[in-house]
mmCIF file of N, CA and C in Angstrom:
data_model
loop_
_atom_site.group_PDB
_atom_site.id
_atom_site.type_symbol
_atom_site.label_atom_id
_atom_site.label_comp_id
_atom_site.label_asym_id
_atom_site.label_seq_id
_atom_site.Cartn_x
_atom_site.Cartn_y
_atom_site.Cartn_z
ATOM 1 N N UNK G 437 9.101 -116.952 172.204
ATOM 2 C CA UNK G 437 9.336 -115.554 171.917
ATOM 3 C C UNK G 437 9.665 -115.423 170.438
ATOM 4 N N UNK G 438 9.155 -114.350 169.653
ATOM 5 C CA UNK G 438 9.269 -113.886 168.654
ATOM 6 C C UNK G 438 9.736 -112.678 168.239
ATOM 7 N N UNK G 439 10.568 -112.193 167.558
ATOM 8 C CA UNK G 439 11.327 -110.794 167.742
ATOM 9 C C UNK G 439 11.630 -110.677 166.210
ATOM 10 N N UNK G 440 10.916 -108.975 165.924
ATOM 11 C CA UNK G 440 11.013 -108.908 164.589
ATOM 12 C C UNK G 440 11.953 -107.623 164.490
ATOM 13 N N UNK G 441 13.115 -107.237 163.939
ATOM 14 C CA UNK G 441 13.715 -105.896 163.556
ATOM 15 C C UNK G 441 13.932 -105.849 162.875
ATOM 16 N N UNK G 442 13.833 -104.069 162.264
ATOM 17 C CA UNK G 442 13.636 -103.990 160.947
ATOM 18 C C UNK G 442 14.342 -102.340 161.277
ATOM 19 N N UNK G 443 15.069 -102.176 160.086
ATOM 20 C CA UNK G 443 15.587 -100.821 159.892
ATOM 21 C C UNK G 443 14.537 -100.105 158.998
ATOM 22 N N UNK G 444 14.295 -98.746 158.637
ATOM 23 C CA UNK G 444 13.809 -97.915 157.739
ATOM 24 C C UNK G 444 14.072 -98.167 156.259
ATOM 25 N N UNK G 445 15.491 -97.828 156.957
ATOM 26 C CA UNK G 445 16.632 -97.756 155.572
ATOM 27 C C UNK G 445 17.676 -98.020 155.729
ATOM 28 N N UNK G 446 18.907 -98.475 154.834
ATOM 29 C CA UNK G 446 20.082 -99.338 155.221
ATOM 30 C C UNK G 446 20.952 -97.982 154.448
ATOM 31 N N UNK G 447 20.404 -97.076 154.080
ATOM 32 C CA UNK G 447 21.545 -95.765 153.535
ATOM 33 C C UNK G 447 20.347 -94.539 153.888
ATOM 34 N N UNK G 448 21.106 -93.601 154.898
ATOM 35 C CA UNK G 448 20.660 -92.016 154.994
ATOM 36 C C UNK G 448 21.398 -90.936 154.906
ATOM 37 N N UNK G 449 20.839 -89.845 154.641
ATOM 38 C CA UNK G 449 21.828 -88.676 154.824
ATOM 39 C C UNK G 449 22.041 -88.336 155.847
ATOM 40 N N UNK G 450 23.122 -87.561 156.342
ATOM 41 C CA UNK G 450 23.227 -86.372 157.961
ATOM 42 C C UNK G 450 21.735 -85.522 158.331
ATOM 43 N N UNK G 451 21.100 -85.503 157.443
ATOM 44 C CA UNK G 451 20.041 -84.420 157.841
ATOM 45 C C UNK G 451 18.916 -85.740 157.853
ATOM 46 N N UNK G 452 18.754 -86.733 157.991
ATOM 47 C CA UNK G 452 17.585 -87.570 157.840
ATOM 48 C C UNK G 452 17.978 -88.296 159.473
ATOM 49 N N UNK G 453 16.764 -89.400 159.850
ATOM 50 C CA UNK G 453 16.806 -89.706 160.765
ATOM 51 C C UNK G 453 16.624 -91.375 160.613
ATOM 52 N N UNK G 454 17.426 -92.257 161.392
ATOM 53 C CA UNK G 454 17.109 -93.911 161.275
ATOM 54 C C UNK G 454 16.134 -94.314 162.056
ATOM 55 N N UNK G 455 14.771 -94.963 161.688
ATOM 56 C CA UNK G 455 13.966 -95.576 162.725
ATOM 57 C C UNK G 455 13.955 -97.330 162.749
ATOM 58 N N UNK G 456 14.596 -97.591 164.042
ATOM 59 C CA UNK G 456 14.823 -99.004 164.523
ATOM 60 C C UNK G 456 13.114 -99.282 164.638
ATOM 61 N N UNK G 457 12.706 -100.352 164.259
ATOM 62 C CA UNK G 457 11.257 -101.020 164.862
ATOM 63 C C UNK G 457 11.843 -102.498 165.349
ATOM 64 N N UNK G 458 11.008 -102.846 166.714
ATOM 65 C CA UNK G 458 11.557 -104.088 167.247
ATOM 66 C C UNK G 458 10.332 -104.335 167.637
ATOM 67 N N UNK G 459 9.856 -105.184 166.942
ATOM 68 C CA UNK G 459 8.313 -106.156 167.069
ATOM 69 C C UNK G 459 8.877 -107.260 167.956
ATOM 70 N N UNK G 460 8.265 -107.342 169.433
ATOM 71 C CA UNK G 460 8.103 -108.847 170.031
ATOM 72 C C UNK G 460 6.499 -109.388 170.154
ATOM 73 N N UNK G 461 6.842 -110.658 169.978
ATOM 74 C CA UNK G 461 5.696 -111.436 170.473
ATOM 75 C C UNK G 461 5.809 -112.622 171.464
ATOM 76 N N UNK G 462 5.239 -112.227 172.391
ATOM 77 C CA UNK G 462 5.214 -113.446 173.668
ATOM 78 C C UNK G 462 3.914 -114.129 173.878
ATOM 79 N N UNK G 463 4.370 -115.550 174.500
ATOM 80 C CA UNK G 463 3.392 -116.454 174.955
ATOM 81 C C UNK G 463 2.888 -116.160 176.324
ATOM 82 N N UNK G 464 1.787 -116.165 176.487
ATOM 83 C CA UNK G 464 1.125 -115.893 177.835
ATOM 84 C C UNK G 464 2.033 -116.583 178.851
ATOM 85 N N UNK G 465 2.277 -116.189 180.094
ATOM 86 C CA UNK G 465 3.379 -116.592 180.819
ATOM 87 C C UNK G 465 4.487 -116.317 180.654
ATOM 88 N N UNK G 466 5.048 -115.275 179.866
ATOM 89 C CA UNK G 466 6.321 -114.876 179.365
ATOM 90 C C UNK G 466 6.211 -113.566 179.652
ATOM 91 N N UNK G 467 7.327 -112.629 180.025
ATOM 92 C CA UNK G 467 7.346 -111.271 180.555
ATOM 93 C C UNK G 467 8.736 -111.093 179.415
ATOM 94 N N UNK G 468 8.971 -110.151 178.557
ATOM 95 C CA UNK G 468 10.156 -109.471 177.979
ATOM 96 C C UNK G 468 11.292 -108.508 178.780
ATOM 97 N N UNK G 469 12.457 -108.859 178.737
ATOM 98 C CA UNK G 469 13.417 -107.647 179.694
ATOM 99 C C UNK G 469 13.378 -106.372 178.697
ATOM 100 N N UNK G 470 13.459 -105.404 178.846
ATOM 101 C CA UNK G 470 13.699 -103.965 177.942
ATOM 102 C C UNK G 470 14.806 -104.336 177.659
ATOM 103 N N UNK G 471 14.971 -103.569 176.546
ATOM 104 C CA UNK G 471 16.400 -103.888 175.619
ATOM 105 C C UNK G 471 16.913 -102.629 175.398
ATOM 106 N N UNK G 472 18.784 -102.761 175.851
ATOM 107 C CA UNK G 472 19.482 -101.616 175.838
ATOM 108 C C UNK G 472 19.912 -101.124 174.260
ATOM 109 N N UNK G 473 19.656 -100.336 173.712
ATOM 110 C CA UNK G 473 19.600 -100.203 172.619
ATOM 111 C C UNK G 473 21.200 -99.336 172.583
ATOM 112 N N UNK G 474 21.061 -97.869 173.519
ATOM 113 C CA UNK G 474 22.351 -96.669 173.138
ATOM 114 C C UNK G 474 23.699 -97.424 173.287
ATOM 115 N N UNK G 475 23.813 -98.761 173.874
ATOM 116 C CA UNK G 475 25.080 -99.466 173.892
ATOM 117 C C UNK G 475 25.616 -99.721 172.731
ATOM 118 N N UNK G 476 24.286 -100.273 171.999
ATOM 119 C CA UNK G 476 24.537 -100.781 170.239
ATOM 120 C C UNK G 476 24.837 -99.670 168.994
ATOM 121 N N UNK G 477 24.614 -98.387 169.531
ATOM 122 C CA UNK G 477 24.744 -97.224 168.885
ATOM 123 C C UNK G 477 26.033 -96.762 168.159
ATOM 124 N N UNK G 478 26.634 -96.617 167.216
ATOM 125 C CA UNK G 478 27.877 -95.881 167.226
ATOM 126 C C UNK G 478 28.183 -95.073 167.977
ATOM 127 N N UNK G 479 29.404 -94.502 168.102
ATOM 128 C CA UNK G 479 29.775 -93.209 169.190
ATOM 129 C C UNK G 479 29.288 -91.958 168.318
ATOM 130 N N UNK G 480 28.662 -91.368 169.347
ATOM 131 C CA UNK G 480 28.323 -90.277 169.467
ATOM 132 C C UNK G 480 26.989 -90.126 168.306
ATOM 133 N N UNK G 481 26.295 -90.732 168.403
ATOM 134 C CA UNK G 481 24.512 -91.057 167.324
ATOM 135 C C UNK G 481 23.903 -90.672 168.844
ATOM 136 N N UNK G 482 22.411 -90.444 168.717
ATOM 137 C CA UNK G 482 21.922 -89.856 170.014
ATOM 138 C C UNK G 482 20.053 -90.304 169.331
ATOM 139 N N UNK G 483 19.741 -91.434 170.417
ATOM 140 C CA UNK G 483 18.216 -91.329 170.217
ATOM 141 C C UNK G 483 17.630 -90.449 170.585
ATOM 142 N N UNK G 484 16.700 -89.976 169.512
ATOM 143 C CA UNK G 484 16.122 -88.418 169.749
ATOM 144 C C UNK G 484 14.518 -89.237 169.938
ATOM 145 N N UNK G 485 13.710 -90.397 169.383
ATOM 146 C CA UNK G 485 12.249 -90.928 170.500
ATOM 147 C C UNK G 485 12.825 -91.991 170.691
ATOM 148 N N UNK G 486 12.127 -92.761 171.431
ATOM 149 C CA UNK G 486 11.751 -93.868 172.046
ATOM 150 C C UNK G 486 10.338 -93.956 171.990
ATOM 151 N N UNK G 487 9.361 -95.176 171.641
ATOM 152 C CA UNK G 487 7.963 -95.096 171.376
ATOM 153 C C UNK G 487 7.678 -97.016 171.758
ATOM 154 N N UNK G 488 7.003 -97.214 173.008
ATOM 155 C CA UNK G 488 6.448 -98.239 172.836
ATOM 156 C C UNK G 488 4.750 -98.958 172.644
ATOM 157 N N UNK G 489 4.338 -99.481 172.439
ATOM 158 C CA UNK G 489 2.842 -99.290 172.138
ATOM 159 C C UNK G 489 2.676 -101.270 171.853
ATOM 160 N N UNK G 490 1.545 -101.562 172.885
ATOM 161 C CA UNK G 490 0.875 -102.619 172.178
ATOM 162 C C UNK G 490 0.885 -102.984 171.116
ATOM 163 N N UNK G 491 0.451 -103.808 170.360
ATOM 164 C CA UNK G 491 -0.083 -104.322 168.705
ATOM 165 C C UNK G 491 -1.450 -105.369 169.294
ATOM 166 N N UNK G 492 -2.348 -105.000 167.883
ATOM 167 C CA UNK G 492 -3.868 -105.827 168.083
ATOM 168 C C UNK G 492 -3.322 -107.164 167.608
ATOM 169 N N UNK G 493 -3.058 -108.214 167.702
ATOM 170 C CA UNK G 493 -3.029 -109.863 167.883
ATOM 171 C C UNK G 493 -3.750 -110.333 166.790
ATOM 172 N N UNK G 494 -4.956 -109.981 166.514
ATOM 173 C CA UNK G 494 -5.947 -110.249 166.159
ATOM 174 C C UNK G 494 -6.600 -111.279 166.169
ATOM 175 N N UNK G 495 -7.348 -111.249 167.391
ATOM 176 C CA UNK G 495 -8.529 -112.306 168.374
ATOM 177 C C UNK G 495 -7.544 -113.189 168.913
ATOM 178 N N UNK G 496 -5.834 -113.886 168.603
ATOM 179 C CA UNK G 496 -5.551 -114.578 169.592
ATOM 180 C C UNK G 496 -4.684 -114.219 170.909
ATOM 181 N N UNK G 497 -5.593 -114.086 171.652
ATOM 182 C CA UNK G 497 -5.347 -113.774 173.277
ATOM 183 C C UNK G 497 -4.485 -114.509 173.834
ATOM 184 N N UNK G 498 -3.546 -115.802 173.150
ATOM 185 C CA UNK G 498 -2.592 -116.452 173.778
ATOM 186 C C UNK G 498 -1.152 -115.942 173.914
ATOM 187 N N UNK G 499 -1.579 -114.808 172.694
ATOM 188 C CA UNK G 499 -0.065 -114.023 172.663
ATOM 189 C C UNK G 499 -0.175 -112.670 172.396
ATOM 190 N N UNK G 500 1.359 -111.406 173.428
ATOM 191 C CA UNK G 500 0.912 -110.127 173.609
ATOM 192 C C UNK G 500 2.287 -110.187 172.410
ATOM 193 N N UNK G 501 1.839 -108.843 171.863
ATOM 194 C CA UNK G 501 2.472 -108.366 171.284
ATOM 195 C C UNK G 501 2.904 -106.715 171.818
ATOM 196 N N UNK G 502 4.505 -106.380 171.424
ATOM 197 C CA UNK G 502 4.852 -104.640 171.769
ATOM 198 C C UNK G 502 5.563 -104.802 170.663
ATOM 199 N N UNK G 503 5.441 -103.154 169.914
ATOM 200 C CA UNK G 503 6.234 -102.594 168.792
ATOM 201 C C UNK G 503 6.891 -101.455 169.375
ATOM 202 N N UNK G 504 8.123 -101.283 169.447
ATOM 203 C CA UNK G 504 9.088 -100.183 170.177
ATOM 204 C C UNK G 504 9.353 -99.577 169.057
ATOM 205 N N UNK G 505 9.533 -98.334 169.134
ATOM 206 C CA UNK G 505 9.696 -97.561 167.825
ATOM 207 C C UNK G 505 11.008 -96.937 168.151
ATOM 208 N N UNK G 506 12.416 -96.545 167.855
ATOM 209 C CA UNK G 506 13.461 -95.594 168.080
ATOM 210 C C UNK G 506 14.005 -95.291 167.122
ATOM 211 N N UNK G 507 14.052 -93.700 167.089
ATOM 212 C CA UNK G 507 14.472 -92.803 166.352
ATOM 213 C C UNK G 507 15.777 -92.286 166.619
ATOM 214 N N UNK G 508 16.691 -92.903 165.785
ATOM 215 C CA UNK G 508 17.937 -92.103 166.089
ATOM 216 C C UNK G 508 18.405 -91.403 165.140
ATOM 217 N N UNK G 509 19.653 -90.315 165.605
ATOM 218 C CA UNK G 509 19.905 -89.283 164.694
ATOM 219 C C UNK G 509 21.343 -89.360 164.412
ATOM 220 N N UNK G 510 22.271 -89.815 163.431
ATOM 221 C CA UNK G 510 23.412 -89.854 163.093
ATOM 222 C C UNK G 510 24.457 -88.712 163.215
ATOM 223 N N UNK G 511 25.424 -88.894 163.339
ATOM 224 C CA UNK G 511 26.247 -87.948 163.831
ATOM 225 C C UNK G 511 27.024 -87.089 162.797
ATOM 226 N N UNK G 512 27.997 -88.230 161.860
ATOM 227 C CA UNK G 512 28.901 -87.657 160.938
ATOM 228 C C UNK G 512 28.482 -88.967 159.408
ATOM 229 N N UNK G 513 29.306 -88.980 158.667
ATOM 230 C CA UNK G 513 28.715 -88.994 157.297
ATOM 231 C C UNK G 513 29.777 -90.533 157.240
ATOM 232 N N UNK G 514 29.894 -91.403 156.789
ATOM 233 C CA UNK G 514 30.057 -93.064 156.865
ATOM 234 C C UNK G 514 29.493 -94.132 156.984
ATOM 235 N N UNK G 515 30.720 -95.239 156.754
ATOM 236 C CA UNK G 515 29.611 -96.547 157.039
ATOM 237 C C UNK G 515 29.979 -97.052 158.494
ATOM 238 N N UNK G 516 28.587 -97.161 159.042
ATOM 239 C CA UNK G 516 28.697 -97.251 160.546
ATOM 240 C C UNK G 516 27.825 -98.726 160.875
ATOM 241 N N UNK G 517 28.467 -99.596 161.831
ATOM 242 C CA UNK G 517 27.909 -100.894 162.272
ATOM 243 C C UNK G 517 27.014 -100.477 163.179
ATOM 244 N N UNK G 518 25.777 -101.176 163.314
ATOM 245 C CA UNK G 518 25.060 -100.947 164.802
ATOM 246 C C UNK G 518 25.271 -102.726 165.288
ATOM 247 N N UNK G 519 25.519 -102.359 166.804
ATOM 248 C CA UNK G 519 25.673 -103.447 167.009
ATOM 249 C C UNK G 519 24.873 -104.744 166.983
ATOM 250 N N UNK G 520 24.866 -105.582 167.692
ATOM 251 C CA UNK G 520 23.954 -106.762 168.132
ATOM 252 C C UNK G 520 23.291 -106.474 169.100
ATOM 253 N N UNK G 521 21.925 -107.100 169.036
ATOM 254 C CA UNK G 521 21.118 -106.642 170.369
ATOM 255 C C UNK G 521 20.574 -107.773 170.765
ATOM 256 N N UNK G 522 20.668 -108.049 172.111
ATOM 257 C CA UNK G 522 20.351 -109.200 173.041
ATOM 258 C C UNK G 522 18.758 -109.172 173.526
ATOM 259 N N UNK G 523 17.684 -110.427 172.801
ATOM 260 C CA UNK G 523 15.999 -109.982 173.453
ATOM 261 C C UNK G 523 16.555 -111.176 174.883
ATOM 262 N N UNK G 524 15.701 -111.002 175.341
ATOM 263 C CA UNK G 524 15.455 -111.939 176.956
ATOM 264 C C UNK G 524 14.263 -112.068 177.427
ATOM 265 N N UNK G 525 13.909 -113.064 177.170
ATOM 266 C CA UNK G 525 12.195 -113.479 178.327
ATOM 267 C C UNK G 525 12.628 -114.606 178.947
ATOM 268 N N UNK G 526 11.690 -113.880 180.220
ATOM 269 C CA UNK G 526 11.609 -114.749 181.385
ATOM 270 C C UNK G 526 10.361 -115.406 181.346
ATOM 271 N N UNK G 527 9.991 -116.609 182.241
ATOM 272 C CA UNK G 527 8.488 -117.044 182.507
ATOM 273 C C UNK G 527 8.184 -116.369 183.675
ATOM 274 N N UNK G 528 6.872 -115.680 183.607
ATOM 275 C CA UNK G 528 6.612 -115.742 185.030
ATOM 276 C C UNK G 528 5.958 -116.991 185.545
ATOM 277 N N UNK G 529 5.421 -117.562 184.963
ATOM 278 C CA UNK G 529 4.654 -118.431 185.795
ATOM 279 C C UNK G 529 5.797 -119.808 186.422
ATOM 280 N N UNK G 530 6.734 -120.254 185.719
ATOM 281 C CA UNK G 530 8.039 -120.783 186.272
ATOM 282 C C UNK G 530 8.960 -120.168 186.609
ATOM 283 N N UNK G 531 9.597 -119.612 187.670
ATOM 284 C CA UNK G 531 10.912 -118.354 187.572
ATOM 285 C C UNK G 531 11.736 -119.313 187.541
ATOM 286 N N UNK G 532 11.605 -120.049 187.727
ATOM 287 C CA UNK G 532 13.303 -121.461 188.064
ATOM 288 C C UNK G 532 13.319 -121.637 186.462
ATOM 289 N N UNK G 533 12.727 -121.727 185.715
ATOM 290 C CA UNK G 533 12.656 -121.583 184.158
ATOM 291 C C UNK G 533 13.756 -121.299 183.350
ATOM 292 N N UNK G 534 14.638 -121.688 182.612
ATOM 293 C CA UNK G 534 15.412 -121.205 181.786
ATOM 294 C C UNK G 534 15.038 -119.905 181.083
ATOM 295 N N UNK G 535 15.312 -118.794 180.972
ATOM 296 C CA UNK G 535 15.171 -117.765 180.364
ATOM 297 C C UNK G 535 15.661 -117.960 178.371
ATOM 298 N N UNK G 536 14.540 -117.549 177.656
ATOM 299 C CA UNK G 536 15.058 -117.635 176.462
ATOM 300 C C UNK G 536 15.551 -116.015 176.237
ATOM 301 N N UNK G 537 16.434 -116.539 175.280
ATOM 302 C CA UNK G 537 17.780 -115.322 174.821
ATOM 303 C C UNK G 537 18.007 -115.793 173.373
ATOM 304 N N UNK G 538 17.492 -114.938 172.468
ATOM 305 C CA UNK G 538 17.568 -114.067 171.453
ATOM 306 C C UNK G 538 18.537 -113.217 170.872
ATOM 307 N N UNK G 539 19.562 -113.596 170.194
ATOM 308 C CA UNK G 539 20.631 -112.647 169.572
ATOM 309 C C UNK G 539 21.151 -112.210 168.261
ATOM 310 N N UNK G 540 20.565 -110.760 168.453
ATOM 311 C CA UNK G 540 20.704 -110.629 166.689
ATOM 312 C C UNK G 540 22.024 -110.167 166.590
ATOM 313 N N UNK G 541 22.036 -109.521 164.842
ATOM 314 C CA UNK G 541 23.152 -109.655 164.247
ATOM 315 C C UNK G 541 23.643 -108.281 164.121
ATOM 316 N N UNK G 542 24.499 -107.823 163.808
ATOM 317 C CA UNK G 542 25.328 -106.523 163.601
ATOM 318 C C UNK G 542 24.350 -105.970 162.544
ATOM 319 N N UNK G 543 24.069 -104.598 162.166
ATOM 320 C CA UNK G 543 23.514 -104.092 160.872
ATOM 321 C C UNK G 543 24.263 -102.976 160.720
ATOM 322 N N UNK G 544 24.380 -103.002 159.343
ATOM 323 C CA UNK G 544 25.583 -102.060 158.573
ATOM 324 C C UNK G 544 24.523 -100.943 158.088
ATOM 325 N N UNK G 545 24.629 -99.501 158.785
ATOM 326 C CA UNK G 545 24.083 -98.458 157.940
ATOM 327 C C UNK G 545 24.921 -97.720 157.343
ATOM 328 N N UNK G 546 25.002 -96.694 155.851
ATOM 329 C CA UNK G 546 25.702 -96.065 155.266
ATOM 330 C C UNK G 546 24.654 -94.609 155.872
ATOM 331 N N UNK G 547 25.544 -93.587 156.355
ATOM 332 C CA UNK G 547 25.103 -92.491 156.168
ATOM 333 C C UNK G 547 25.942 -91.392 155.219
ATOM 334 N N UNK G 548 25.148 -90.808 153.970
ATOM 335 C CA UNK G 548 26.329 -89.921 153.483
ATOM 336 C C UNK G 548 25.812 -88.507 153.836
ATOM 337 N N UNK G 549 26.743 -87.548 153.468
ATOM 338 C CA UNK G 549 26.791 -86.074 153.662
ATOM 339 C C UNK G 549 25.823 -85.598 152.455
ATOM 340 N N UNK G 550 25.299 -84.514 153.429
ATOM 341 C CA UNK G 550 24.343 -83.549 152.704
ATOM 342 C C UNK G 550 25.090 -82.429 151.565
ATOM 343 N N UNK G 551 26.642 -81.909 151.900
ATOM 344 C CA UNK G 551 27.388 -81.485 151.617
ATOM 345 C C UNK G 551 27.118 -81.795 150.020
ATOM 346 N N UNK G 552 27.436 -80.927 148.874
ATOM 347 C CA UNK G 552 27.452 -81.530 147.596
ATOM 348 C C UNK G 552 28.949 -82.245 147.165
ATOM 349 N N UNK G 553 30.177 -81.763 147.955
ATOM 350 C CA UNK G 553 31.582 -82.161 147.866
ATOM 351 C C UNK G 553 31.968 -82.818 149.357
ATOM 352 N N UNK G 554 32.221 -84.032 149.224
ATOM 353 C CA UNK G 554 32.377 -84.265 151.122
ATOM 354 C C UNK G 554 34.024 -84.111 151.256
ATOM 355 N N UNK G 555 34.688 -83.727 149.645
ATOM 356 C CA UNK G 555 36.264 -83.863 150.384
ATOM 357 C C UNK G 555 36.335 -82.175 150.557
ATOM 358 N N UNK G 556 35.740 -81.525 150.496
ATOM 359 C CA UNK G 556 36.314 -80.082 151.218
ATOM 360 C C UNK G 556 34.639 -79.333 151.938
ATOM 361 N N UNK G 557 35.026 -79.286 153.297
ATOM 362 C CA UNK G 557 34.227 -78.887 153.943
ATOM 363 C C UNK G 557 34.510 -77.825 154.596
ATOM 364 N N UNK G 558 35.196 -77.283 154.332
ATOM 365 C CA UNK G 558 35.551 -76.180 155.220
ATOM 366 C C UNK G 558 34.847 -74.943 154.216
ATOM 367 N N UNK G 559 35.242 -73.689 155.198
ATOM 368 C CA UNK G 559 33.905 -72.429 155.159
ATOM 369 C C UNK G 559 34.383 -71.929 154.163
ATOM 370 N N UNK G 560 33.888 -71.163 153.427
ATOM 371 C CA UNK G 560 34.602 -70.235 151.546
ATOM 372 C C UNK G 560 35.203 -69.483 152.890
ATOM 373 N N UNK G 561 35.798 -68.312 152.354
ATOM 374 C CA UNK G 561 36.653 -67.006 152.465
ATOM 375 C C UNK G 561 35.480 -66.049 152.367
ATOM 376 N N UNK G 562 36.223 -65.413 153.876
ATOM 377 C CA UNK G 562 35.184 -63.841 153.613
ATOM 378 C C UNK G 562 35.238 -62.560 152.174
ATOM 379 N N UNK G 563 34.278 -62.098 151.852
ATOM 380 C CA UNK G 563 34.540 -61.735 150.961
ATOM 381 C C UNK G 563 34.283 -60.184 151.361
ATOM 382 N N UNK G 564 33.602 -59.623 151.973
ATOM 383 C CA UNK G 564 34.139 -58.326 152.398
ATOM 384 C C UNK G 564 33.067 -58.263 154.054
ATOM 385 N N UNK G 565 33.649 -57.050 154.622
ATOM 386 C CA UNK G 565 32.984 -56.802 156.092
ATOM 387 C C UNK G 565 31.562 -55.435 155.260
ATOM 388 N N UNK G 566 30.728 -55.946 156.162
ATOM 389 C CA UNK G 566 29.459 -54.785 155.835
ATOM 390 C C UNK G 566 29.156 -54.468 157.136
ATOM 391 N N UNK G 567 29.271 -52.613 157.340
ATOM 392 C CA UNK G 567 28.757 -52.146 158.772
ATOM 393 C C UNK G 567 26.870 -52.529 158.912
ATOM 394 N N UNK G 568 26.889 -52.244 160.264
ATOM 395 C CA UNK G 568 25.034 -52.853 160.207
ATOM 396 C C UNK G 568 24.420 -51.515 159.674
ATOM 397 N N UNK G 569 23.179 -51.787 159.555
ATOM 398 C CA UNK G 569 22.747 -50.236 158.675
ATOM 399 C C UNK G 569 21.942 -48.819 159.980
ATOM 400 N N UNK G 570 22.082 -47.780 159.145
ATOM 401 C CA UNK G 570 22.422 -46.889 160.023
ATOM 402 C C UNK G 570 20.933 -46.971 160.779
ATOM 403 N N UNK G 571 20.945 -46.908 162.330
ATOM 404 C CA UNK G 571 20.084 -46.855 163.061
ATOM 405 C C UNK G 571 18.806 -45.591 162.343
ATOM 406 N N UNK G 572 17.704 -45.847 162.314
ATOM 407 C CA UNK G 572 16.067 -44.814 161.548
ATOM 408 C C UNK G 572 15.817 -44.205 163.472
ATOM 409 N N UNK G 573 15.621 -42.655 163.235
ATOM 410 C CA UNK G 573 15.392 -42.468 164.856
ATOM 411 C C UNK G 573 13.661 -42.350 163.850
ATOM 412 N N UNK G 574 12.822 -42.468 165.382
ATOM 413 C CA UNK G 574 11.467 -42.119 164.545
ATOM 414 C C UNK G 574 10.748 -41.258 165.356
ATOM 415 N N UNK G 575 11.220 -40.443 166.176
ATOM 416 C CA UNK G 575 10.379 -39.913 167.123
ATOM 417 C C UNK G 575 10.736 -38.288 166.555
ATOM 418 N N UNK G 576 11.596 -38.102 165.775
ATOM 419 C CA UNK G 576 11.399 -36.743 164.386
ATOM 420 C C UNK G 576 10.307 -36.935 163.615
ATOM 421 N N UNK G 577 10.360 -37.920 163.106
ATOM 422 C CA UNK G 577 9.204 -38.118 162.153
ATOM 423 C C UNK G 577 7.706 -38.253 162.794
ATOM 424 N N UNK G 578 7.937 -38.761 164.376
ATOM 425 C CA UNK G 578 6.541 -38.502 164.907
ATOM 426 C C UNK G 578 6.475 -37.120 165.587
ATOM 427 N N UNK G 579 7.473 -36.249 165.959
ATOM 428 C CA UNK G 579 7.066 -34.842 166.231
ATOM 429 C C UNK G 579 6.525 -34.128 164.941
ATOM 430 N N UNK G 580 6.867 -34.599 163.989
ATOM 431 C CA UNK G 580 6.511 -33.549 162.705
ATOM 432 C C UNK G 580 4.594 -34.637 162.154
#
């Protein structure tokens, strides 16, 4: 088993989005477990896709390849760990087989604020009340 991850970017803003890519490659006779990703998430980040799709090999048929694509969307503005993520293949063709297990490493993303000042966020002060504007009747203007 072969397992490739790769972040986008290792710094985003609140208004941008992180895309995880997790390239595996298996040997014929090898089946991959799905991998829990929202565990590894900070609190409260929310995958907005999930995308899995083949990859072309190119001509060698001894090994499949899947590229998972996930899009997640950050919550608040810091430096946030994503955790470790556990790959797992089984054999099918031996099930009594030792299962290989794959364990990556923590990745550190910075997200900062879109805000131009992040130490005061709170709303300005109202500056005056405006009534809504005066209702147009139009059915004078269509009798005349």
């Amino acid at each position: 088993m072969r397992v490739e991850l790769s972040l986008d970017s290792a710094e985003i803003t609140t208004a941008q989005r992180l895309t995880i890519t997790i390239t595996t490659s298996l040997a014929d006779g090898w089946s991959a477990a799905p991998v829990e990703i929202a565990p590894a998430l900070p609190e409260n980040w929310k995958i907005a896709e999930d995308h899995s799709a083949p990859v072309e090999t190119g001509g060698d048929s001894s090994r499949s390849t899947i590229r998972r694509t996930v899009v997640i969307e950050p919550f608040l503005a810091g430096e946030f760990s994503l955790g470790a993520l556990e790959f797992t293949a089984n054999s099918t063709a031996n099930p009594a087989h030792e299962p290989a297990i794959i364990r990556g490493e923590p990745m550190t993303v910075r997200v900062r604020s879109v805000l131009a000042d992040e130490s005061d966020q709170s709303l300005a002060p109202t500056k005056s009340i405006v009534d809504p504007p005066a209702r147009i009747r139009w059915w004078p203007w269509s009798a005349v």
